[in-house]
Amino acid sequence: MSAYESMVMLETVCSPTSALFGFLGVSSAIAFSNLGAAYGTAKAGVGISSMGVMRPDMVMRSIIPVVMAGVLGIYGLITAVIINSKIKVGTYSAFLGYAHFAAGLVVGLSGLAAGLA
């Protein structure tokens, strides 16, 4: 079997667009959730700064929002690792690609919305 024939056979089993959508899900989970985490951390940092001026004894308690905002990025990373481990050459269907893309968007955009809130 020539290299061209094996490539054509592999393409009929695993469409390149299915892998594209799967990896788009991975990247959107990481990117959007980390954008939300960064924005949430920035807003929490402003709160810590104002808390340090008004009530210096409460500064350590105001670190909790920074930790909670950082967890959003970790959620996106965990989801991206899970999706990435499911992408296998030769058995990855278009349905799985679309499903992983949707899962990445759901996690990423919910992390972004939580960071903006």
mmCIF file of C-alpha atoms in Angstrom:
data_model
loop_
_atom_site.group_PDB
_atom_site.id
_atom_site.type_symbol
_atom_site.label_atom_id
_atom_site.label_comp_id
_atom_site.label_asym_id
_atom_site.label_seq_id
_atom_site.Cartn_x
_atom_site.Cartn_y
_atom_site.Cartn_z
ATOM 1 C CA MET A 1 0.000 0.000 0.000
ATOM 2 C CA SER A 2 1.433 3.355 -0.975
ATOM 3 C CA ALA A 3 1.619 6.364 1.296
ATOM 4 C CA TYR A 4 -1.148 8.074 -0.659
ATOM 5 C CA GLU A 5 -3.515 5.123 -0.279
ATOM 6 C CA SER A 6 -2.903 4.905 3.451
ATOM 7 C CA MET A 7 -3.491 8.644 3.803
ATOM 8 C CA VAL A 8 -6.764 8.441 1.879
ATOM 9 C CA MET A 9 -7.872 5.491 4.001
ATOM 10 C CA LEU A 10 -7.021 7.351 7.210
ATOM 11 C CA GLU A 11 -8.884 10.439 6.016
ATOM 12 C CA THR A 12 -12.048 8.450 5.401
ATOM 13 C CA VAL A 13 -11.921 7.116 8.964
ATOM 14 C CA CYS A 14 -10.942 10.353 10.692
ATOM 15 C CA SER A 15 -11.890 13.607 9.008
ATOM 16 C CA PRO A 16 -9.401 16.457 9.528
ATOM 17 C CA THR A 17 -12.225 18.820 10.414
ATOM 18 C CA SER A 18 -13.283 16.644 13.332
ATOM 19 C CA ALA A 19 -9.828 17.008 14.864
ATOM 20 C CA LEU A 20 -9.964 20.741 14.110
ATOM 21 C CA PHE A 21 -13.181 21.130 16.064
ATOM 22 C CA GLY A 22 -11.817 18.997 18.897
ATOM 23 C CA PHE A 23 -8.710 21.124 19.245
ATOM 24 C CA LEU A 24 -10.795 24.294 18.936
ATOM 25 C CA GLY A 25 -12.687 23.026 21.972
ATOM 26 C CA VAL A 26 -9.405 22.514 23.822
ATOM 27 C CA SER A 27 -8.140 25.990 22.996
ATOM 28 C CA SER A 28 -11.432 27.739 23.725
ATOM 29 C CA ALA A 29 -11.701 26.039 27.121
ATOM 30 C CA ILE A 30 -8.252 27.279 28.085
ATOM 31 C CA ALA A 31 -8.425 30.731 26.499
ATOM 32 C CA PHE A 32 -11.851 31.885 27.629
ATOM 33 C CA SER A 33 -11.637 30.504 31.156
ATOM 34 C CA ASN A 34 -8.201 32.046 31.670
ATOM 35 C CA LEU A 35 -9.457 35.388 30.370
ATOM 36 C CA GLY A 36 -12.212 35.204 32.973
ATOM 37 C CA ALA A 37 -9.704 34.234 35.649
ATOM 38 C CA ALA A 38 -7.417 37.129 34.727
ATOM 39 C CA TYR A 39 -10.256 39.651 34.795
ATOM 40 C CA GLY A 40 -11.550 38.286 38.105
ATOM 41 C CA THR A 41 -8.070 38.423 39.611
ATOM 42 C CA ALA A 42 -7.637 42.023 38.458
ATOM 43 C CA LYS A 43 -10.956 43.088 39.971
ATOM 44 C CA ALA A 44 -10.125 41.242 43.191
ATOM 45 C CA GLY A 45 -6.726 42.969 43.269
ATOM 46 C CA VAL A 46 -8.435 46.351 43.135
ATOM 47 C CA GLY A 47 -10.606 45.228 46.041
ATOM 48 C CA ILE A 48 -7.565 44.131 48.043
ATOM 49 C CA SER A 49 -5.894 47.488 47.419
ATOM 50 C CA SER A 50 -8.886 49.446 48.635
ATOM 51 C CA MET A 51 -9.289 47.088 51.590
ATOM 52 C CA GLY A 52 -5.654 47.679 52.548
ATOM 53 C CA VAL A 53 -6.291 51.419 52.700
ATOM 54 C CA MET A 54 -9.624 51.316 54.527
ATOM 55 C CA ARG A 55 -9.212 48.293 56.836
ATOM 56 C CA PRO A 56 -5.680 46.845 56.960
ATOM 57 C CA ASP A 57 -6.733 44.154 59.425
ATOM 58 C CA MET A 58 -9.058 42.566 56.807
ATOM 59 C CA VAL A 59 -6.514 42.241 53.970
ATOM 60 C CA MET A 60 -5.886 38.517 54.448
ATOM 61 C CA ARG A 61 -9.605 37.775 54.323
ATOM 62 C CA SER A 62 -9.939 39.618 51.022
ATOM 63 C CA ILE A 63 -7.500 37.209 49.309
ATOM 64 C CA ILE A 64 -10.296 34.625 48.948
ATOM 65 C CA PRO A 65 -11.719 36.212 45.732
ATOM 66 C CA VAL A 66 -8.282 35.976 44.103
ATOM 67 C CA VAL A 67 -8.144 32.257 44.836
ATOM 68 C CA MET A 68 -11.689 31.743 43.586
ATOM 69 C CA ALA A 69 -10.879 33.590 40.353
ATOM 70 C CA GLY A 70 -7.761 31.462 39.859
ATOM 71 C CA VAL A 71 -9.819 28.299 40.122
ATOM 72 C CA LEU A 72 -11.647 29.311 36.924
ATOM 73 C CA GLY A 73 -8.461 28.912 34.915
ATOM 74 C CA ILE A 74 -7.799 25.540 36.514
ATOM 75 C CA TYR A 75 -11.271 24.347 35.480
ATOM 76 C CA GLY A 76 -10.486 25.266 31.886
ATOM 77 C CA LEU A 77 -7.122 23.494 32.045
ATOM 78 C CA ILE A 78 -8.652 20.304 33.448
ATOM 79 C CA THR A 79 -11.330 20.278 30.759
ATOM 80 C CA ALA A 80 -8.739 20.857 28.041
ATOM 81 C CA VAL A 81 -6.614 17.951 29.281
ATOM 82 C CA ILE A 82 -9.647 15.643 29.369
ATOM 83 C CA ILE A 83 -10.706 16.623 25.843
ATOM 84 C CA ASN A 84 -7.142 16.328 24.548
ATOM 85 C CA SER A 85 -6.800 12.815 25.957
ATOM 86 C CA LYS A 86 -9.934 11.719 24.052
ATOM 87 C CA ILE A 87 -8.589 12.747 20.619
ATOM 88 C CA LYS A 88 -7.210 9.570 19.036
ATOM 89 C CA VAL A 89 -6.011 9.187 15.453
ATOM 90 C CA GLY A 90 -8.183 6.953 13.326
ATOM 91 C CA THR A 91 -11.177 6.671 15.644
ATOM 92 C CA TYR A 92 -12.118 10.311 16.129
ATOM 93 C CA SER A 93 -15.480 11.013 14.501
ATOM 94 C CA ALA A 94 -17.099 14.272 13.476
ATOM 95 C CA PHE A 95 -19.670 13.823 16.235
ATOM 96 C CA LEU A 96 -16.936 13.687 18.877
ATOM 97 C CA GLY A 97 -15.259 16.731 17.331
ATOM 98 C CA TYR A 98 -18.445 18.766 17.542
ATOM 99 C CA ALA A 99 -19.184 17.483 21.047
ATOM 100 C CA HIS A 100 -15.711 18.387 22.298
ATOM 101 C CA PHE A 101 -15.958 21.793 20.640
ATOM 102 C CA ALA A 102 -19.257 22.425 22.412
ATOM 103 C CA ALA A 103 -17.847 21.202 25.731
ATOM 104 C CA GLY A 104 -14.841 23.505 25.405
ATOM 105 C CA LEU A 105 -17.059 26.458 24.573
ATOM 106 C CA VAL A 106 -19.378 25.739 27.501
ATOM 107 C CA VAL A 107 -16.543 25.542 30.018
ATOM 108 C CA GLY A 108 -14.625 28.467 28.542
ATOM 109 C CA LEU A 109 -17.528 30.871 28.207
ATOM 110 C CA SER A 110 -18.924 29.990 31.628
ATOM 111 C CA GLY A 111 -15.480 30.640 33.119
ATOM 112 C CA LEU A 112 -15.373 33.962 31.289
ATOM 113 C CA ALA A 113 -18.840 34.893 32.536
ATOM 114 C CA ALA A 114 -17.952 33.900 36.094
ATOM 115 C CA GLY A 115 -14.809 36.019 35.947
ATOM 116 C CA LEU A 116 -16.737 39.008 34.642
ATOM 117 C CA ALA A 117 -19.407 38.662 37.332
#
